């Protein structure tokens, strides 16, 4: 049975299933406006997900043909997958931050095999063993023929730009875009600057996408772009985004997974503390020089490295790289000169407070969860949900 929740104040959520994924579902939110309902995210491109979405819209008192617009928190397929079908059925516009729109455009226009060739080179550089590289080399040699079953290859190109800090053009509503890079370069949260319908204390409600979830942390890996060698700092971006959201003082958070919750500022503190602890643990591992692959093998997951699925290891390594990049930027770790593949080592005397967080915050607790099932042989940015960390 389709699960629809009325959050009051013209907001509903629909549990749209994600096939073969431990997350289970995406919460697609329906926001009533004076020009018709607007969706915040749409769900995975799958027949069962489409049927659930349309049934949920009916239960919420509308239908897909009446959708006025679609606002996407980020480009991942469990959020943006059905946007094209919604637009075809309704004529709705689709809005996304330009950084993620560029990823959608690049994915749609890329030549067959481009991603696989890039991934082979990247994994070679981080020290992946030949037995891991061999299947990718074989797939790249066959030019990685496109398949309609791969999410992202046919994702809809948005036709509106989300401008950070500005109100979206939604008649009768005050919905402000908050740029929250980290999980993706163009992730946005959406601040509904209206009184809470249940009179909870605080400044409205926040549609948080994957940025702020009640019991899990989003994967923070490198921003992958085969055509751009810019050295980015996704984990640093994520820390800044968390603090930005924590200062909003919202009454309630409406995330894209799990359930609605309060005390956003408390959850922000937990996540910042968790990543500080994570970085400190990696500094300990880097008492000896390690490649990013070797570091990922030694990181703490919910299961042994040998039991982590093949494709998910690529995503785990990306997470290790993002943490390494943060440590290097902070001057806590450095590359070993002349090493190939490159190895990293902790700088002598590096502080345990590698993330620069302040003292006195409660420990988040929990053991990091290994990467979930993503399918296939690569971890390209449009493939499934990546590493999740339980608390």
Short mmCIF file of C-alpha atoms in Angstrom, two decimals:
data_model
loop_
_atom_site.label_atom_id
_atom_site.label_comp_id
_atom_site.label_asym_id
_atom_site.label_seq_id
_atom_site.Cartn_x
_atom_site.Cartn_y
_atom_site.Cartn_z
CA UNK A 1 0.00 0.00 0.00
CA UNK A 2 1.26 3.47 -0.90
CA UNK A 3 2.30 5.39 2.20
CA UNK A 4 1.39 9.06 2.17
CA UNK A 5 1.89 11.39 5.14
CA UNK A 6 0.11 14.71 5.58
CA UNK A 7 2.61 17.03 7.28
CA UNK A 8 0.12 19.89 7.44
CA UNK A 9 0.30 23.30 5.86
CA UNK A 10 -0.08 21.98 2.32
CA UNK A 11 2.81 19.50 2.50
CA UNK A 12 2.58 15.74 1.92
CA UNK A 13 5.26 13.07 1.53
CA UNK A 14 5.08 9.87 -0.53
CA UNK A 15 7.30 6.84 0.11
CA UNK A 16 8.57 5.95 -3.36
CA UNK A 17 10.51 2.65 -3.44
CA UNK A 18 14.12 2.30 -4.57
CA UNK A 19 14.64 -1.12 -6.20
CA UNK A 20 17.26 -3.44 -4.70
CA UNK A 21 18.61 -0.85 -2.28
CA UNK A 22 18.84 -1.03 1.53
CA UNK A 23 17.59 2.55 1.83
CA UNK A 24 14.21 1.25 0.75
CA UNK A 25 12.54 4.45 -0.40
CA UNK A 26 12.78 8.14 -1.25
CA UNK A 27 10.41 10.55 0.43
CA UNK A 28 8.99 12.64 -2.41
CA UNK A 29 7.41 15.78 -0.98
CA UNK A 30 4.37 17.47 -2.49
CA UNK A 31 4.06 21.19 -1.82
CA UNK A 32 0.75 22.90 -2.62
CA UNK A 33 1.06 26.29 -4.35
CA UNK A 34 -1.46 28.72 -5.81
CA UNK A 35 -0.51 27.50 -9.31
CA UNK A 36 -0.69 23.81 -8.53
CA UNK A 37 1.37 21.23 -6.63
CA UNK A 38 5.17 21.20 -6.84
CA UNK A 39 7.25 18.08 -6.21
CA UNK A 40 10.47 18.13 -4.26
CA UNK A 41 12.38 15.22 -5.84
CA UNK A 42 10.61 12.50 -7.83
CA UNK A 43 12.10 9.05 -7.08
CA UNK A 44 13.89 6.30 -8.99
CA UNK A 45 13.15 5.66 -12.68
CA UNK A 46 11.36 2.34 -12.24
CA UNK A 47 7.81 1.17 -13.10
CA UNK A 48 6.98 0.29 -9.49
CA UNK A 49 8.28 3.67 -8.31
CA UNK A 50 6.18 5.46 -10.96
CA UNK A 51 3.05 3.55 -9.95
CA UNK A 52 3.69 4.39 -6.30
CA UNK A 53 4.25 8.07 -7.07
CA UNK A 54 1.06 8.40 -9.12
CA UNK A 55 -0.98 6.51 -6.52
CA UNK A 56 0.47 8.70 -3.78
CA UNK A 57 -0.44 11.86 -5.67
CA UNK A 58 -4.00 10.60 -5.99
CA UNK A 59 -4.12 9.87 -2.26
CA UNK A 60 -2.87 13.41 -1.61
CA UNK A 61 -5.76 14.81 -3.67
CA UNK A 62 -4.03 15.54 -6.96
CA UNK A 63 -2.65 13.75 -10.03
CA UNK A 64 0.55 13.76 -12.04
CA UNK A 65 -1.05 15.74 -14.85
CA UNK A 66 -1.62 18.62 -12.48
CA UNK A 67 1.98 18.98 -11.28
CA UNK A 68 3.14 22.56 -11.80
CA UNK A 69 6.88 22.11 -11.18
CA UNK A 70 9.64 19.85 -9.88
CA UNK A 71 12.43 21.03 -7.57
CA UNK A 72 15.39 18.63 -7.34
CA UNK A 73 17.64 18.62 -4.27
CA UNK A 74 20.45 16.84 -6.18
CA UNK A 75 21.06 14.81 -9.32
CA UNK A 76 21.19 11.26 -7.89
CA UNK A 77 18.77 8.83 -9.58
CA UNK A 78 16.61 8.17 -6.53
CA UNK A 79 15.85 11.90 -6.46
CA UNK A 80 15.84 12.91 -10.13
CA UNK A 81 14.99 9.62 -11.86
CA UNK A 82 11.29 10.19 -12.57
CA UNK A 83 11.51 13.91 -13.31
CA UNK A 84 11.37 13.40 -17.07
CA UNK A 85 8.23 11.28 -16.88
CA UNK A 86 6.57 13.84 -14.63
CA UNK A 87 7.41 16.59 -17.13
CA UNK A 88 6.08 14.54 -20.04
CA UNK A 89 2.82 13.86 -18.20
CA UNK A 90 2.24 17.38 -16.93
CA UNK A 91 4.37 19.93 -18.75
CA UNK A 92 5.99 20.81 -15.41
CA UNK A 93 9.28 22.72 -15.26
CA UNK A 94 12.30 21.11 -13.54
CA UNK A 95 14.68 23.15 -11.38
CA UNK A 96 18.16 22.13 -10.16
CA UNK A 97 21.34 23.83 -8.98
CA UNK A 98 23.60 24.50 -12.01
CA UNK A 99 26.50 22.44 -10.61
CA UNK A 100 24.35 19.31 -10.62
CA UNK A 101 22.68 20.25 -13.90
CA UNK A 102 26.16 20.20 -15.45
CA UNK A 103 26.63 16.63 -14.19
CA UNK A 104 23.33 15.61 -15.80
CA UNK A 105 24.35 17.26 -19.06
CA UNK A 106 27.82 15.68 -19.03
CA UNK A 107 26.38 12.24 -18.32
CA UNK A 108 23.86 12.49 -21.16
CA UNK A 109 26.48 13.65 -23.65
CA UNK A 110 29.41 11.41 -22.66
CA UNK A 111 30.81 8.95 -25.17
CA UNK A 112 30.45 5.22 -24.46
CA UNK A 113 33.30 4.00 -22.30
CA UNK A 114 34.38 7.47 -21.13
CA UNK A 115 33.50 6.81 -17.52
CA UNK A 116 35.02 3.33 -17.45
CA UNK A 117 38.29 4.57 -18.93
CA UNK A 118 38.40 7.37 -16.38
CA UNK A 119 37.64 4.98 -13.54
CA UNK A 120 40.40 2.55 -14.54
CA UNK A 121 42.95 5.37 -14.49
CA UNK A 122 41.65 6.77 -11.22
CA UNK A 123 41.66 3.43 -9.42
CA UNK A 124 45.11 2.61 -10.75
CA UNK A 125 46.37 5.89 -9.30
CA UNK A 126 44.95 5.14 -5.84
CA UNK A 127 46.52 1.69 -5.67
CA UNK A 128 43.70 -0.69 -6.60
CA UNK A 129 44.98 -4.25 -7.19
CA UNK A 130 44.97 -5.73 -10.67
CA UNK A 131 42.26 -8.25 -9.80
CA UNK A 132 39.93 -5.32 -9.11
CA UNK A 133 40.98 -3.43 -12.24
CA UNK A 134 40.72 -6.35 -14.68
CA UNK A 135 36.89 -6.36 -15.04
CA UNK A 136 36.90 -2.61 -15.61
CA UNK A 137 39.64 -2.88 -18.23
CA UNK A 138 37.59 -5.51 -20.04
CA UNK A 139 34.45 -3.37 -19.94
CA UNK A 140 36.37 -0.30 -21.12
CA UNK A 141 37.82 -2.31 -24.01
CA UNK A 142 34.27 -3.07 -25.09
CA UNK A 143 33.63 0.69 -24.88
CA UNK A 144 31.11 0.32 -22.06
CA UNK A 145 28.11 0.21 -24.36
CA UNK A 146 25.24 2.31 -23.12
CA UNK A 147 22.27 0.61 -21.56
CA UNK A 148 18.90 2.07 -20.69
CA UNK A 149 19.03 0.15 -17.42
CA UNK A 150 21.81 2.39 -16.08
CA UNK A 151 20.36 5.30 -14.10
CA UNK A 152 21.48 8.74 -15.18
CA UNK A 153 22.05 8.03 -18.87
CA UNK A 154 18.59 9.30 -19.77
CA UNK A 155 18.05 11.71 -16.87
CA UNK A 156 15.97 14.75 -17.76
CA UNK A 157 17.85 17.98 -18.38
CA UNK A 158 16.47 20.67 -16.02
CA UNK A 159 15.05 23.83 -17.57
CA UNK A 160 15.26 26.14 -14.55
CA UNK A 161 18.19 27.14 -12.35
CA UNK A 162 18.04 27.14 -8.56
CA UNK A 163 19.80 30.27 -7.29
CA UNK A 164 21.21 29.92 -3.75
CA UNK A 165 19.76 32.33 -1.24
CA UNK A 166 16.80 33.30 -3.40
CA UNK A 167 13.13 32.47 -3.03
CA UNK A 168 11.81 30.08 -5.67
CA UNK A 169 9.02 31.42 -7.85
CA UNK A 170 6.19 29.53 -6.14
CA UNK A 171 2.91 31.40 -5.91
CA UNK A 172 1.68 31.70 -2.34
CA UNK A 173 4.73 30.02 -0.72
CA UNK A 174 8.07 31.19 0.68
CA UNK A 175 10.60 28.52 -0.25
CA UNK A 176 14.24 29.64 -0.17
CA UNK A 177 17.14 27.71 -1.68
CA UNK A 178 20.08 26.92 0.60
CA UNK A 179 23.17 25.64 -1.24
CA UNK A 180 24.60 22.69 0.68
CA UNK A 181 27.46 21.12 -1.34
CA UNK A 182 29.18 18.01 -0.02
CA UNK A 183 27.08 15.00 -0.98
CA UNK A 184 27.07 16.45 -4.50
CA UNK A 185 28.51 19.79 -5.69
CA UNK A 186 25.04 21.17 -6.38
CA UNK A 187 23.02 19.77 -3.49
CA UNK A 188 20.40 22.18 -2.15
CA UNK A 189 18.16 22.22 0.87
CA UNK A 190 14.90 24.17 0.72
CA UNK A 191 13.79 26.35 3.61
CA UNK A 192 10.03 26.79 3.87
CA UNK A 193 9.93 30.14 5.63
CA UNK A 194 6.42 29.81 7.00
CA UNK A 195 5.01 29.24 10.46
CA UNK A 196 5.00 25.57 11.42
CA UNK A 197 1.44 24.17 11.13
CA UNK A 198 1.82 22.45 14.50
CA UNK A 199 3.23 25.60 16.10
CA UNK A 200 6.58 23.96 16.83
CA UNK A 201 9.16 26.54 17.91
CA UNK A 202 11.62 27.57 15.25
CA UNK A 203 11.88 29.14 11.80
CA UNK A 204 9.74 27.06 9.48
CA UNK A 205 10.65 23.70 7.92
CA UNK A 206 13.60 22.40 5.91
CA UNK A 207 13.41 19.97 2.99
CA UNK A 208 16.89 18.57 3.50
CA UNK A 209 17.32 16.05 0.67
CA UNK A 210 20.27 13.82 1.62
CA UNK A 211 22.21 16.55 3.40
CA UNK A 212 20.67 16.11 6.84
CA UNK A 213 19.11 12.75 7.74
CA UNK A 214 18.00 11.59 11.21
CA UNK A 215 19.98 8.35 11.50
CA UNK A 216 22.47 8.07 8.66
CA UNK A 217 25.12 10.27 7.11
CA UNK A 218 25.39 10.78 3.36
CA UNK A 219 28.37 9.48 1.45
CA UNK A 220 30.95 12.22 1.01
CA UNK A 221 33.29 11.27 -1.81
CA UNK A 222 35.20 13.17 -4.47
CA UNK A 223 33.30 15.17 -7.06
CA UNK A 224 34.07 13.02 -10.09
CA UNK A 225 34.62 14.75 -13.44
CA UNK A 226 36.78 13.14 -16.12
CA UNK A 227 37.26 16.54 -17.78
CA UNK A 228 38.15 18.62 -14.72
CA UNK A 229 41.32 18.23 -12.67
CA UNK A 230 40.35 20.87 -10.09
CA UNK A 231 41.31 19.78 -6.57
CA UNK A 232 38.10 20.07 -4.56
CA UNK A 233 37.39 19.51 -0.85
CA UNK A 234 33.94 17.86 -0.60
CA UNK A 235 34.26 17.07 3.11
CA UNK A 236 35.20 20.66 3.85
CA UNK A 237 32.21 21.75 1.76
CA UNK A 238 30.00 19.40 3.75
CA UNK A 239 31.19 20.78 7.10
CA UNK A 240 30.47 24.35 5.99
CA UNK A 241 27.06 23.30 4.65
CA UNK A 242 26.16 21.59 7.91
CA UNK A 243 27.00 24.70 9.89
CA UNK A 244 25.00 26.82 7.45
CA UNK A 245 21.93 24.65 7.97
CA UNK A 246 22.46 24.50 11.73
CA UNK A 247 22.22 28.29 11.93
CA UNK A 248 18.78 28.37 10.27
CA UNK A 249 17.00 27.38 13.49
CA UNK A 250 14.27 25.41 11.73
CA UNK A 251 11.40 23.85 13.66
CA UNK A 252 11.37 20.59 11.69
CA UNK A 253 13.38 18.78 9.04
CA UNK A 254 11.68 16.89 6.20
CA UNK A 255 14.45 14.67 4.74
CA UNK A 256 14.40 12.55 1.58
CA UNK A 257 14.93 9.31 3.51
CA UNK A 258 13.81 7.84 6.85
CA UNK A 259 11.43 10.28 8.63
CA UNK A 260 10.80 13.86 9.69
CA UNK A 261 12.59 15.06 12.81
CA UNK A 262 13.26 18.08 15.01
CA UNK A 263 16.46 19.49 16.59
CA UNK A 264 18.36 20.10 13.37
CA UNK A 265 21.13 21.87 15.26
CA UNK A 266 21.64 18.84 17.49
CA UNK A 267 21.85 16.53 14.51
CA UNK A 268 24.37 18.87 12.87
CA UNK A 269 26.57 18.67 15.98
CA UNK A 270 26.38 14.87 15.93
CA UNK A 271 27.48 14.70 12.31
CA UNK A 272 30.33 17.15 12.80
CA UNK A 273 31.54 15.15 15.79
CA UNK A 274 31.25 11.91 13.87
CA UNK A 275 33.45 13.16 11.06
CA UNK A 276 35.98 14.62 13.49
CA UNK A 277 36.23 11.19 15.09
CA UNK A 278 36.51 9.61 11.66
CA UNK A 279 39.36 11.91 10.64
CA UNK A 280 41.18 11.30 13.90
CA UNK A 281 40.93 7.56 13.33
CA UNK A 282 42.39 7.94 9.85
CA UNK A 283 45.31 9.90 11.24
CA UNK A 284 46.07 6.91 13.43
CA UNK A 285 46.02 4.60 10.42
CA UNK A 286 48.35 6.96 8.58
CA UNK A 287 51.14 6.45 11.08
CA UNK A 288 52.54 4.38 8.21
CA UNK A 289 52.35 5.41 4.53
CA UNK A 290 49.22 4.09 2.79
CA UNK A 291 47.60 4.45 -0.62
CA UNK A 292 43.94 5.52 -0.61
CA UNK A 293 43.00 1.92 -1.45
CA UNK A 294 45.01 0.57 1.48
CA UNK A 295 43.44 3.17 3.74
CA UNK A 296 39.93 2.16 2.66
CA UNK A 297 40.79 -1.50 3.35
CA UNK A 298 41.72 -0.56 6.93
CA UNK A 299 38.84 1.80 7.65
CA UNK A 300 36.11 0.61 9.98
CA UNK A 301 32.94 -0.64 8.28
CA UNK A 302 30.05 -2.77 9.47
CA UNK A 303 31.50 -5.75 7.65
CA UNK A 304 34.99 -6.92 6.68
CA UNK A 305 36.45 -5.43 3.52
CA UNK A 306 36.32 -8.83 1.83
CA UNK A 307 32.53 -8.85 2.21
CA UNK A 308 31.96 -5.39 0.69
CA UNK A 309 30.55 -5.76 -2.86
CA UNK A 310 32.86 -5.12 -5.79
CA UNK A 311 31.24 -1.93 -7.06
CA UNK A 312 30.80 -0.52 -3.57
CA UNK A 313 34.55 -0.68 -2.95
CA UNK A 314 35.02 2.03 -5.57
CA UNK A 315 32.69 4.27 -3.58
CA UNK A 316 34.43 3.43 -0.30
CA UNK A 317 37.75 4.44 -1.82
CA UNK A 318 36.21 7.73 -2.96
CA UNK A 319 35.13 8.35 0.63
CA UNK A 320 38.66 7.58 1.84
CA UNK A 321 40.04 10.02 -0.75
CA UNK A 322 37.69 12.78 0.39
CA UNK A 323 38.84 12.36 3.98
CA UNK A 324 42.48 12.25 2.89
CA UNK A 325 42.03 15.44 0.91
CA UNK A 326 40.61 17.15 3.95
CA UNK A 327 43.54 16.04 6.11
CA UNK A 328 46.03 17.26 3.51
CA UNK A 329 44.29 20.63 3.23
CA UNK A 330 44.43 21.00 7.01
CA UNK A 331 48.13 20.16 7.00
CA UNK A 332 47.55 16.98 9.05
CA UNK A 333 48.68 14.54 6.32
CA UNK A 334 50.91 14.72 3.27
CA UNK A 335 51.82 12.74 0.17
CA UNK A 336 55.05 10.76 0.31
CA UNK A 337 57.36 12.26 -2.29
CA UNK A 338 58.19 9.91 -5.14
CA UNK A 339 55.68 7.20 -4.18
CA UNK A 340 53.76 5.54 -7.01
CA UNK A 341 50.94 4.90 -6.55
CA UNK A 342 50.93 7.85 -4.21
CA UNK A 343 50.95 7.10 -0.49
CA UNK A 344 49.99 9.41 2.33
CA UNK A 345 51.28 9.68 5.88
CA UNK A 346 50.29 11.69 8.94
CA UNK A 347 52.33 14.80 9.62
CA UNK A 348 54.31 14.33 12.81
CA UNK A 349 52.49 15.91 15.74
CA UNK A 350 49.20 16.30 13.84
CA UNK A 351 46.30 17.20 16.10
CA UNK A 352 43.60 14.66 16.88
CA UNK A 353 41.09 17.45 16.24
CA UNK A 354 41.78 17.12 12.55
CA UNK A 355 38.47 18.61 11.50
CA UNK A 356 38.95 21.69 13.64
CA UNK A 357 35.73 21.15 15.60
CA UNK A 358 35.33 22.60 19.03
CA UNK A 359 35.24 20.61 22.31
CA UNK A 360 32.29 19.57 24.39
CA UNK A 361 30.01 17.91 21.85
CA UNK A 362 28.23 14.64 22.43
CA UNK A 363 29.66 11.62 20.66
CA UNK A 364 27.44 10.43 17.83
CA UNK A 365 28.29 6.79 18.42
CA UNK A 366 27.68 3.90 16.08
CA UNK A 367 29.85 1.99 13.67
CA UNK A 368 30.31 3.11 10.07
CA UNK A 369 28.24 1.15 7.61
CA UNK A 370 29.87 -0.36 4.52
CA UNK A 371 28.86 0.82 1.08
CA UNK A 372 25.45 -0.36 -0.05
CA UNK A 373 24.67 -2.33 -3.19
CA UNK A 374 25.08 -0.17 -6.27
CA UNK A 375 25.19 -2.83 -8.99
CA UNK A 376 27.45 -3.04 -12.01
CA UNK A 377 31.18 -2.57 -12.00
CA UNK A 378 31.61 1.14 -11.51
CA UNK A 379 30.74 3.81 -8.96
CA UNK A 380 30.03 6.66 -11.37
CA UNK A 381 28.15 9.59 -9.84
CA UNK A 382 24.79 8.47 -11.20
CA UNK A 383 24.98 4.92 -9.84
CA UNK A 384 22.86 4.02 -6.81
CA UNK A 385 23.18 5.25 -3.27
CA UNK A 386 26.72 5.22 -1.95
CA UNK A 387 28.31 4.77 1.46
CA UNK A 388 26.03 5.31 4.41
CA UNK A 389 27.11 5.61 8.04
CA UNK A 390 24.73 4.60 10.78
CA UNK A 391 24.55 6.28 14.17
#
